mmCIF file of C-alpha atoms in Angstrom:
data_model
loop_
_atom_site.group_PDB
_atom_site.id
_atom_site.type_symbol
_atom_site.label_atom_id
_atom_site.label_comp_id
_atom_site.label_asym_id
_atom_site.label_seq_id
_atom_site.Cartn_x
_atom_site.Cartn_y
_atom_site.Cartn_z
ATOM 1 C CA MET A 1 68.623 -26.178 -12.236
ATOM 2 C CA THR A 2 68.224 -23.250 -14.448
ATOM 3 C CA THR A 3 69.752 -25.095 -17.968
ATOM 4 C CA HIS A 4 69.057 -23.926 -21.363
ATOM 5 C CA GLN A 5 69.237 -27.008 -23.529
ATOM 6 C CA ASN A 6 67.034 -26.933 -26.759
ATOM 7 C CA ALA A 7 65.951 -23.515 -26.100
ATOM 8 C CA PRO A 8 66.748 -20.233 -27.710
ATOM 9 C CA ARG A 9 69.649 -17.753 -26.780
ATOM 10 C CA THR A 10 69.248 -14.400 -25.818
ATOM 11 C CA PRO A 11 71.686 -12.297 -26.658
ATOM 12 C CA ARG A 12 74.916 -11.400 -24.329
ATOM 13 C CA THR A 13 76.231 -7.922 -23.894
ATOM 14 C CA PRO A 14 79.839 -8.011 -24.828
ATOM 15 C CA ARG A 15 82.631 -7.175 -22.598
ATOM 16 C CA ARG A 16 85.402 -5.553 -23.377
ATOM 17 C CA LEU A 17 89.227 -6.569 -22.153
ATOM 18 C CA GLY A 18 90.775 -4.038 -21.194
ATOM 19 C CA THR A 19 90.164 -0.963 -22.855
ATOM 20 C CA THR A 20 92.767 -1.239 -25.798
ATOM 21 C CA GLY A 21 91.607 -5.355 -25.947
ATOM 22 C CA PRO A 22 89.266 -6.650 -27.532
ATOM 23 C CA SER A 23 85.061 -6.745 -27.190
ATOM 24 C CA VAL A 24 84.150 -10.291 -26.518
ATOM 25 C CA PHE A 25 81.435 -12.357 -24.876
ATOM 26 C CA PRO A 26 81.384 -12.420 -20.908
ATOM 27 C CA LEU A 27 82.137 -15.722 -20.979
ATOM 28 C CA GLY A 28 85.225 -17.853 -22.717
ATOM 29 C CA LEU A 29 85.782 -21.624 -23.463
ATOM 30 C CA GLY A 30 88.717 -23.027 -21.490
ATOM 31 C CA CYS A 31 90.231 -25.804 -23.885
ATOM 32 C CA MET A 32 92.757 -27.135 -21.428
ATOM 33 C CA GLY A 33 91.045 -29.728 -19.770
ATOM 34 C CA MET A 34 89.774 -31.239 -23.761
ATOM 35 C CA SER A 35 93.743 -32.109 -24.097
ATOM 36 C CA ALA A 36 95.824 -32.445 -20.924
ATOM 37 C CA LEU A 37 96.052 -32.819 -17.345
ATOM 38 C CA TYR A 38 92.462 -33.919 -16.545
ATOM 39 C CA GLY A 39 92.355 -37.100 -17.608
ATOM 40 C CA GLU A 40 91.142 -38.659 -21.065
ATOM 41 C CA ALA A 41 88.822 -36.322 -23.385
ATOM 42 C CA ASP A 42 86.063 -37.556 -25.936
ATOM 43 C CA ARG A 43 87.298 -35.622 -29.309
ATOM 44 C CA SER A 44 84.407 -36.108 -31.253
ATOM 45 C CA GLU A 45 82.566 -34.374 -27.304
ATOM 46 C CA SER A 46 85.689 -31.627 -27.137
ATOM 47 C CA ILE A 47 84.656 -30.491 -30.901
ATOM 48 C CA ALA A 48 80.831 -30.563 -30.712
ATOM 49 C CA THR A 49 81.550 -28.740 -26.623
ATOM 50 C CA ILE A 50 83.742 -25.962 -29.175
ATOM 51 C CA HIS A 51 81.296 -26.193 -31.673
ATOM 52 C CA ALA A 52 77.310 -25.496 -29.401
ATOM 53 C CA ALA A 53 80.045 -22.523 -27.481
ATOM 54 C CA LEU A 54 80.156 -20.661 -31.158
ATOM 55 C CA ASP A 55 77.003 -21.348 -31.209
ATOM 56 C CA ALA A 56 75.764 -19.495 -28.044
ATOM 57 C CA GLY A 57 77.985 -16.818 -28.924
ATOM 58 C CA VAL A 58 81.013 -17.416 -27.179
ATOM 59 C CA THR A 59 83.852 -16.097 -29.265
ATOM 60 C CA LEU A 60 86.866 -16.134 -27.021
ATOM 61 C CA LEU A 61 88.227 -19.960 -27.340
ATOM 62 C CA ASP A 62 91.484 -20.072 -24.958
ATOM 63 C CA THR A 63 94.312 -22.613 -25.080
ATOM 64 C CA GLY A 64 98.753 -23.240 -24.649
ATOM 65 C CA ASP A 65 100.879 -23.968 -26.937
ATOM 66 C CA PHE A 66 101.335 -27.063 -25.022
ATOM 67 C CA TYR A 67 98.801 -27.723 -23.919
ATOM 68 C CA GLY A 68 99.277 -31.755 -24.666
ATOM 69 C CA MET A 69 102.415 -30.015 -26.623
ATOM 70 C CA GLY A 70 100.562 -28.691 -29.377
ATOM 71 C CA HIS A 71 97.425 -30.963 -29.004
ATOM 72 C CA ASN A 72 94.740 -28.712 -28.017
ATOM 73 C CA GLU A 73 95.621 -26.148 -31.120
ATOM 74 C CA LEU A 74 95.688 -28.789 -34.016
ATOM 75 C CA LEU A 75 91.840 -29.517 -31.679
ATOM 76 C CA ILE A 76 90.410 -25.655 -31.852
ATOM 77 C CA ASN A 77 92.335 -25.987 -35.373
ATOM 78 C CA GLU A 78 89.665 -29.009 -36.532
ATOM 79 C CA ALA A 79 86.441 -27.572 -34.469
ATOM 80 C CA LEU A 80 86.935 -24.489 -36.344
ATOM 81 C CA ARG A 81 87.833 -25.464 -39.626
ATOM 82 C CA THR A 82 84.387 -28.347 -39.166
ATOM 83 C CA ALA A 83 82.357 -24.850 -37.744
ATOM 84 C CA PRO A 84 79.863 -22.584 -40.169
ATOM 85 C CA ALA A 85 82.090 -19.537 -41.452
ATOM 86 C CA ALA A 86 79.672 -17.182 -39.606
ATOM 87 C CA ALA A 87 81.005 -18.566 -35.748
ATOM 88 C CA ARG A 88 84.330 -19.674 -37.122
ATOM 89 C CA GLU A 89 85.077 -15.882 -38.160
ATOM 90 C CA GLN A 90 83.895 -14.292 -34.700
ATOM 91 C CA ALA A 91 85.763 -17.089 -32.622
ATOM 92 C CA GLN A 92 89.133 -15.045 -30.858
ATOM 93 C CA THR A 93 92.174 -16.952 -30.043
ATOM 94 C CA SER A 94 93.860 -16.437 -26.150
ATOM 95 C CA VAL A 95 96.911 -18.665 -26.630
ATOM 96 C CA LYS A 96 99.733 -18.777 -23.754
ATOM 97 C CA PHE A 97 103.063 -20.328 -24.863
ATOM 98 C CA GLY A 98 107.009 -20.816 -22.963
ATOM 99 C CA ALA A 99 106.411 -23.625 -21.377
ATOM 100 C CA LEU A 100 109.209 -25.813 -22.002
ATOM 101 C CA ARG A 101 107.745 -29.829 -21.806
ATOM 102 C CA THR A 102 109.549 -32.994 -21.934
ATOM 103 C CA VAL A 103 109.070 -36.363 -24.158
ATOM 104 C CA GLU A 104 107.176 -38.258 -21.242
ATOM 105 C CA GLY A 105 104.997 -34.838 -20.781
ATOM 106 C CA GLY A 106 106.998 -33.015 -17.983
ATOM 107 C CA PHE A 107 107.614 -29.554 -17.340
ATOM 108 C CA ALA A 108 111.190 -27.753 -18.379
ATOM 109 C CA GLY A 109 110.635 -24.476 -16.936
ATOM 110 C CA TYR A 110 109.718 -21.308 -19.185
ATOM 111 C CA ASP A 111 111.316 -19.716 -21.633
ATOM 112 C CA GLY A 112 110.476 -15.517 -23.075
ATOM 113 C CA ARG A 113 113.814 -14.539 -24.876
ATOM 114 C CA PRO A 114 112.202 -12.982 -27.835
ATOM 115 C CA ASP A 115 113.574 -15.732 -30.458
ATOM 116 C CA ALA A 116 111.792 -17.982 -27.895
ATOM 117 C CA VAL A 117 108.795 -16.019 -28.434
ATOM 118 C CA ARG A 118 108.906 -15.623 -32.373
ATOM 119 C CA ASN A 119 109.588 -19.399 -32.909
ATOM 120 C CA PHE A 120 106.681 -20.401 -30.043
ATOM 121 C CA LEU A 121 104.148 -18.029 -32.147
ATOM 122 C CA ALA A 122 105.111 -19.379 -35.636
ATOM 123 C CA TYR A 123 104.565 -23.257 -34.454
ATOM 124 C CA SER A 124 101.260 -21.555 -32.839
ATOM 125 C CA LEU A 125 99.666 -20.018 -35.829
ATOM 126 C CA GLN A 126 100.363 -22.673 -37.846
ATOM 127 C CA ARG A 127 98.782 -25.356 -36.015
ATOM 128 C CA LEU A 128 96.284 -23.092 -35.449
ATOM 129 C CA GLY A 129 95.966 -22.890 -39.385
ATOM 130 C CA ARG A 130 95.562 -18.652 -38.782
ATOM 131 C CA ASP A 131 97.365 -15.603 -39.793
ATOM 132 C CA HIS A 132 97.337 -14.366 -36.431
ATOM 133 C CA VAL A 133 96.477 -14.738 -32.558
ATOM 134 C CA ASP A 134 94.098 -12.064 -30.745
ATOM 135 C CA VAL A 135 95.772 -12.417 -27.301
ATOM 136 C CA TYR A 136 99.262 -13.863 -27.299
ATOM 137 C CA ARG A 137 101.088 -14.020 -23.451
ATOM 138 C CA ILE A 138 103.707 -16.059 -22.119
ATOM 139 C CA ALA A 139 102.120 -18.722 -19.540
ATOM 140 C CA ARG A 140 104.501 -17.650 -17.028
ATOM 141 C CA VAL A 141 107.050 -15.163 -15.880
ATOM 142 C CA ASP A 142 110.605 -16.466 -17.305
ATOM 143 C CA PRO A 143 112.900 -15.590 -13.947
ATOM 144 C CA ASP A 144 115.777 -14.915 -16.859
ATOM 145 C CA VAL A 145 114.239 -12.597 -19.406
ATOM 146 C CA PRO A 146 112.933 -8.943 -18.406
ATOM 147 C CA ILE A 147 109.453 -8.971 -18.849
ATOM 148 C CA GLU A 148 110.414 -5.892 -20.737
ATOM 149 C CA GLU A 149 112.002 -7.984 -23.181
ATOM 150 C CA THR A 150 109.037 -10.607 -23.363
ATOM 151 C CA VAL A 151 106.076 -7.853 -23.934
ATOM 152 C CA GLY A 152 108.363 -5.970 -26.691
ATOM 153 C CA ALA A 153 108.530 -9.460 -28.424
ATOM 154 C CA ILE A 154 105.128 -9.663 -28.700
ATOM 155 C CA ALA A 155 104.526 -6.074 -29.455
ATOM 156 C CA GLU A 156 106.788 -6.330 -32.669
ATOM 157 C CA ALA A 157 104.711 -9.431 -33.763
ATOM 158 C CA VAL A 158 101.653 -6.781 -32.934
ATOM 159 C CA GLN A 159 103.288 -3.952 -35.041
ATOM 160 C CA ALA A 160 103.873 -7.541 -38.338
ATOM 161 C CA GLY A 161 100.388 -8.244 -38.045
ATOM 162 C CA HIS A 162 100.245 -12.035 -36.200
ATOM 163 C CA VAL A 163 99.072 -10.750 -33.211
ATOM 164 C CA ARG A 164 96.128 -8.311 -32.062
ATOM 165 C CA HIS A 165 96.997 -7.808 -28.141
ATOM 166 C CA ILE A 166 99.229 -8.505 -25.648
ATOM 167 C CA GLY A 167 98.036 -10.348 -22.348
ATOM 168 C CA LEU A 168 99.851 -11.634 -19.715
ATOM 169 C CA SER A 169 99.218 -14.731 -17.273
ATOM 170 C CA GLU A 170 99.623 -14.745 -13.347
ATOM 171 C CA VAL A 171 101.663 -11.854 -13.446
ATOM 172 C CA GLY A 172 101.905 -9.370 -9.677
ATOM 173 C CA ALA A 173 101.821 -6.008 -9.579
ATOM 174 C CA GLU A 174 104.942 -4.331 -9.854
ATOM 175 C CA THR A 175 105.109 -6.689 -12.967
ATOM 176 C CA LEU A 176 101.822 -5.484 -14.547
ATOM 177 C CA ARG A 177 104.109 -2.163 -14.692
ATOM 178 C CA ARG A 178 106.811 -3.002 -16.166
ATOM 179 C CA ALA A 179 105.014 -4.746 -19.210
ATOM 180 C CA ALA A 180 102.392 -2.511 -19.815
ATOM 181 C CA ALA A 181 104.892 0.566 -19.769
ATOM 182 C CA VAL A 182 106.251 -1.170 -22.289
ATOM 183 C CA ALA A 183 103.545 -1.675 -25.222
ATOM 184 C CA PRO A 184 99.300 -2.213 -24.409
ATOM 185 C CA ILE A 185 98.180 -4.731 -22.211
ATOM 186 C CA SER A 186 94.856 -5.775 -23.287
ATOM 187 C CA ASP A 187 94.193 -8.957 -20.322
ATOM 188 C CA LEU A 188 95.537 -10.842 -17.394
ATOM 189 C CA GLN A 189 94.851 -14.692 -17.423
ATOM 190 C CA ILE A 190 94.812 -15.613 -13.681
ATOM 191 C CA GLU A 191 92.971 -17.555 -11.343
ATOM 192 C CA TYR A 192 89.871 -16.324 -9.828
ATOM 193 C CA SER A 193 87.331 -17.384 -7.943
ATOM 194 C CA LEU A 194 85.431 -18.001 -4.505
ATOM 195 C CA ILE A 195 88.343 -19.895 -2.884
ATOM 196 C CA SER A 196 90.980 -18.093 -4.379
ATOM 197 C CA ARG A 197 90.726 -14.234 -3.511
ATOM 198 C CA GLY A 198 94.559 -13.488 -3.132
ATOM 199 C CA ILE A 199 94.012 -10.688 -6.332
ATOM 200 C CA GLU A 200 91.135 -8.382 -5.124
ATOM 201 C CA GLU A 201 94.099 -6.971 -2.760
ATOM 202 C CA GLU A 202 96.497 -5.580 -5.321
ATOM 203 C CA ILE A 203 96.550 -7.231 -8.133
ATOM 204 C CA LEU A 204 93.222 -6.022 -9.761
ATOM 205 C CA PRO A 205 93.099 -2.479 -8.258
ATOM 206 C CA THR A 206 96.132 -2.555 -10.408
ATOM 207 C CA ALA A 207 94.812 -3.327 -13.435
ATOM 208 C CA ARG A 208 92.281 -1.619 -13.013
ATOM 209 C CA GLU A 209 94.253 1.380 -12.357
ATOM 210 C CA LEU A 210 96.116 0.504 -15.123
ATOM 211 C CA GLY A 211 93.045 -0.015 -17.876
ATOM 212 C CA ILE A 212 93.693 -3.509 -18.084
ATOM 213 C CA GLY A 213 90.582 -6.443 -18.447
ATOM 214 C CA VAL A 214 91.160 -9.578 -16.424
ATOM 215 C CA THR A 215 90.392 -13.254 -18.164
ATOM 216 C CA ALA A 216 89.453 -15.470 -15.426
ATOM 217 C CA TYR A 217 90.444 -19.039 -14.751
ATOM 218 C CA GLY A 218 89.267 -21.602 -11.822
ATOM 219 C CA VAL A 219 86.146 -20.214 -11.719
ATOM 220 C CA LEU A 220 85.112 -23.639 -10.557
ATOM 221 C CA SER A 221 88.734 -24.160 -8.698
ATOM 222 C CA ARG A 222 89.368 -27.339 -11.381
ATOM 223 C CA GLY A 223 86.373 -28.349 -10.525
ATOM 224 C CA LEU A 224 86.120 -28.357 -6.653
ATOM 225 C CA ILE A 225 82.661 -26.134 -6.421
ATOM 226 C CA SER A 226 81.038 -27.071 -9.061
ATOM 227 C CA GLY A 227 79.403 -28.813 -7.222
ATOM 228 C CA HIS A 228 79.924 -32.481 -9.168
ATOM 229 C CA PHE A 229 82.857 -33.505 -6.780
ATOM 230 C CA GLY A 230 81.965 -35.845 -4.762
ATOM 231 C CA ARG A 231 84.243 -36.698 -1.124
ATOM 232 C CA ASP A 232 84.473 -40.414 -2.502
ATOM 233 C CA ARG A 233 85.608 -39.466 -6.249
ATOM 234 C CA ALA A 234 88.121 -41.313 -8.075
ATOM 235 C CA LEU A 235 90.744 -39.706 -10.320
ATOM 236 C CA ALA A 236 91.843 -41.072 -13.674
ATOM 237 C CA PRO A 237 96.136 -41.614 -13.493
ATOM 238 C CA GLY A 238 97.304 -37.982 -14.699
ATOM 239 C CA ASP A 239 94.186 -35.770 -13.649
ATOM 240 C CA PHE A 240 96.344 -32.668 -11.798
ATOM 241 C CA ARG A 241 94.086 -33.002 -9.486
ATOM 242 C CA GLY A 242 95.633 -35.982 -7.685
ATOM 243 C CA MET A 243 98.929 -33.376 -6.927
ATOM 244 C CA SER A 244 96.671 -30.786 -6.207
ATOM 245 C CA PRO A 245 96.791 -29.850 -2.226
ATOM 246 C CA ARG A 246 92.799 -28.778 -2.406
ATOM 247 C CA PHE A 247 91.714 -32.476 -3.634
ATOM 248 C CA GLN A 248 94.046 -33.425 -0.979
ATOM 249 C CA GLY A 249 92.745 -35.079 2.562
ATOM 250 C CA ASP A 250 91.061 -33.503 4.708
ATOM 251 C CA ASN A 251 91.469 -30.636 3.161
ATOM 252 C CA LEU A 252 89.293 -31.861 0.361
ATOM 253 C CA ASP A 253 86.461 -32.697 2.745
ATOM 254 C CA ARG A 254 87.424 -28.916 4.378
ATOM 255 C CA ASN A 255 86.670 -27.300 0.799
ATOM 256 C CA LEU A 256 83.272 -29.592 0.477
ATOM 257 C CA ASP A 257 81.559 -28.053 3.673
ATOM 258 C CA LEU A 258 82.030 -25.240 1.738
ATOM 259 C CA VAL A 259 80.788 -26.434 -1.923
ATOM 260 C CA ASP A 260 77.818 -27.771 1.157
ATOM 261 C CA ALA A 261 76.994 -24.670 2.854
ATOM 262 C CA LEU A 262 77.315 -22.971 -1.571
ATOM 263 C CA ARG A 263 74.804 -25.290 -2.231
ATOM 264 C CA LYS A 264 71.725 -24.182 0.457
ATOM 265 C CA VAL A 265 72.459 -20.748 -1.487
ATOM 266 C CA ALA A 266 72.076 -21.623 -4.776
ATOM 267 C CA ASP A 267 69.552 -23.835 -3.855
ATOM 268 C CA SER A 268 67.489 -20.642 -2.417
ATOM 269 C CA LYS A 269 67.797 -19.275 -5.545
ATOM 270 C CA GLY A 270 66.912 -22.069 -7.915
ATOM 271 C CA VAL A 271 69.999 -22.495 -9.834
ATOM 272 C CA SER A 272 73.286 -24.694 -9.565
ATOM 273 C CA VAL A 273 76.141 -25.104 -7.495
ATOM 274 C CA ALA A 274 78.296 -23.882 -10.983
ATOM 275 C CA GLN A 275 76.541 -21.883 -11.796
ATOM 276 C CA ILE A 276 76.171 -19.476 -8.630
ATOM 277 C CA ALA A 277 79.470 -19.838 -8.522
ATOM 278 C CA ILE A 278 80.071 -17.943 -12.286
ATOM 279 C CA ALA A 279 78.525 -15.444 -11.593
ATOM 280 C CA TRP A 280 79.738 -14.584 -8.553
ATOM 281 C CA VAL A 281 82.476 -14.115 -10.791
ATOM 282 C CA LEU A 282 80.597 -12.346 -13.239
ATOM 283 C CA ALA A 283 79.392 -10.246 -10.705
ATOM 284 C CA ARG A 284 82.435 -9.055 -9.969
ATOM 285 C CA GLY A 285 83.314 -6.498 -12.812
ATOM 286 C CA GLU A 286 82.483 -5.748 -16.224
ATOM 287 C CA ASP A 287 86.429 -5.990 -16.931
ATOM 288 C CA ILE A 288 86.300 -9.715 -16.197
ATOM 289 C CA VAL A 289 85.580 -12.239 -18.219
ATOM 290 C CA PRO A 290 85.404 -16.016 -16.773
ATOM 291 C CA LEU A 291 86.652 -18.801 -18.425
ATOM 292 C CA VAL A 292 84.926 -22.133 -18.152
ATOM 293 C CA GLY A 293 86.732 -25.619 -18.684
ATOM 294 C CA ALA A 294 84.216 -27.403 -20.033
ATOM 295 C CA ARG A 295 84.596 -30.693 -22.107
ATOM 296 C CA ARG A 296 80.762 -31.266 -22.921
ATOM 297 C CA ARG A 297 78.166 -30.340 -23.461
ATOM 298 C CA ASP A 298 76.033 -30.498 -20.270
ATOM 299 C CA ARG A 299 78.690 -28.378 -18.056
ATOM 300 C CA LEU A 300 78.667 -26.149 -21.319
ATOM 301 C CA ASP A 301 74.860 -25.426 -21.705
ATOM 302 C CA GLU A 302 74.860 -25.497 -17.314
ATOM 303 C CA ALA A 303 77.889 -22.761 -17.505
ATOM 304 C CA LEU A 304 75.983 -20.325 -19.828
ATOM 305 C CA GLY A 305 73.223 -20.855 -17.357
ATOM 306 C CA ALA A 306 74.870 -18.512 -15.177
ATOM 307 C CA LEU A 307 74.503 -15.376 -17.484
ATOM 308 C CA ASP A 308 70.874 -15.728 -16.661
ATOM 309 C CA VAL A 309 71.451 -15.731 -12.899
ATOM 310 C CA GLU A 310 70.681 -12.044 -11.056
ATOM 311 C CA LEU A 311 72.839 -11.678 -7.838
ATOM 312 C CA THR A 312 71.082 -9.175 -5.258
ATOM 313 C CA SER A 313 73.009 -8.311 -2.466
ATOM 314 C CA ALA A 314 71.257 -10.348 0.084
ATOM 315 C CA ASP A 315 72.532 -13.508 -2.661
ATOM 316 C CA LEU A 316 75.978 -11.513 -2.286
ATOM 317 C CA ALA A 317 75.901 -11.281 1.014
ATOM 318 C CA ALA A 318 74.553 -14.595 1.808
ATOM 319 C CA ILE A 319 77.998 -16.034 -0.413
ATOM 320 C CA GLU A 320 80.585 -14.606 1.061
ATOM 321 C CA GLU A 321 79.114 -16.127 4.442
ATOM 322 C CA ALA A 322 79.328 -19.641 2.757
ATOM 323 C CA VAL A 323 82.746 -19.297 1.525
ATOM 324 C CA PRO A 324 84.059 -16.758 3.282
ATOM 325 C CA ALA A 325 87.327 -15.112 1.545
ATOM 326 C CA GLY A 326 90.391 -17.508 2.900
ATOM 327 C CA ALA A 327 88.175 -19.811 3.592
ATOM 328 C CA ALA A 328 89.833 -22.654 1.239
ATOM 329 C CA ALA A 329 92.259 -24.811 2.917
ATOM 330 C CA GLY A 330 95.126 -25.925 0.951
ATOM 331 C CA ASP A 331 96.950 -23.611 -1.821
ATOM 332 C CA ARG A 332 95.945 -23.742 -5.267
ATOM 333 C CA TYR A 333 99.433 -25.731 -6.938
ATOM 334 C CA PRO A 334 101.186 -27.885 -5.529
ATOM 335 C CA GLU A 335 104.099 -26.320 -3.749
ATOM 336 C CA ALA A 336 106.996 -26.941 -6.926
ATOM 337 C CA GLN A 337 104.555 -25.177 -8.556
ATOM 338 C CA MET A 338 103.754 -22.252 -6.676
ATOM 339 C CA ALA A 339 107.013 -20.915 -6.676
ATOM 340 C CA HIS A 340 106.698 -20.105 -10.700
ATOM 341 C CA LEU A 341 104.072 -17.786 -9.862
ATOM 342 C CA ASP A 342 105.115 -14.406 -10.362
ATOM 343 C CA SER A 343 101.548 -13.350 -8.454
ATOM 344 C CA GLU A 344 102.225 -15.053 -5.301
ATOM 345 C CA HIS A 345 105.600 -13.584 -5.011
#
C-alpha cells in the first residue's frame, strides 16, 4: 500500500472549480463524519486531521450548517483558530445550507427562500468565525421555491462580500441550466464514485458545457469501497449506513464482491483499494475535485497517496472490468431521501 506517513509532500497541481470558481488543492476534505451520521468521532483527532490536511496543502474544507446542528462549523472554527496562520489563510470553506432539523436530530425538509438563505448564512459566518464563505450552496433543492430565487439570494450575498462563489448540490441538468442563467455557478457537489456513476449520462456533460466544476463526494461510497469495510462489521448506533440500501443483506455481499475484484487491481499496482478508487475519480477530469471524508490522520494519509497513483489505459480497463458501470446493488440513499434528489428526477 502506498502511503506517505512522515514523508515530505510534493507540490500538487491545483484544480479550478469551473471557469469562475476558485483554484483548490486536487483533493478536498469532507468534514461531515467528524460531527454526524457515522457514529461518535474523536474531537481531538478530528481537529488534528484538519490540521494535517492543511499542512499537506489541502485547501477546501467542506461542511454543512446542519452537520451536527452547527457542531461541524464550530469544529472547523476551532481547527482554523488553532492552525498556523499560513494554513488558516489558505483554507477555503464550502458550506451547504437549507436542511431543517428537529431537536431529536431528524430532518424536516429544506428551505430555500431568500430570507432563509440570508438567515442561514448569518449563523454560518458566526459559527465559522469568518467574514465570508468561499462556496455556498443549498444542500437539496427546495421544491416549493424556484432555484432562481435561491441562487439569486446567494448572488446578493456575493455582491455584499459575504460569499465568494455560488455552488449547487445534487441537482439535475435542467436545474443546473436554470441556476446558471441567474448567476455564475462555480461547482456542482454531487455523489460520484466507481459505484455511483449516474452523473455521466447527462449531468456531467451539462456541467462541462456550462463551465461548472464538480466536487465529488462519496468517492468511497461511505467506506463501502474503501477496502476497510468487512462483511461482519457492526455499525454504531445512529450510523447512517445502517439504513443505506447498499449496506443491507444481499446488497452488501454483492457490493463487497465488487470490492474484492477491485482489490486485485489495486494489489497489482501496489496501492490500496481506497487509493485506486480515489485515483479513478481524479482521472475522470481536471474539472473534478474529489472530497475525501477522512476522520483520522491515517485515513487522510492514505487518501493523499491516491495523488501519486497513475492509472494507465490498461489499469482503467481492468477497473472497469472489476466494477462495471451500474454494477452496484441498491440505491445510494433510502427511498425517502432519494425523493429529495433533484439529480435523480
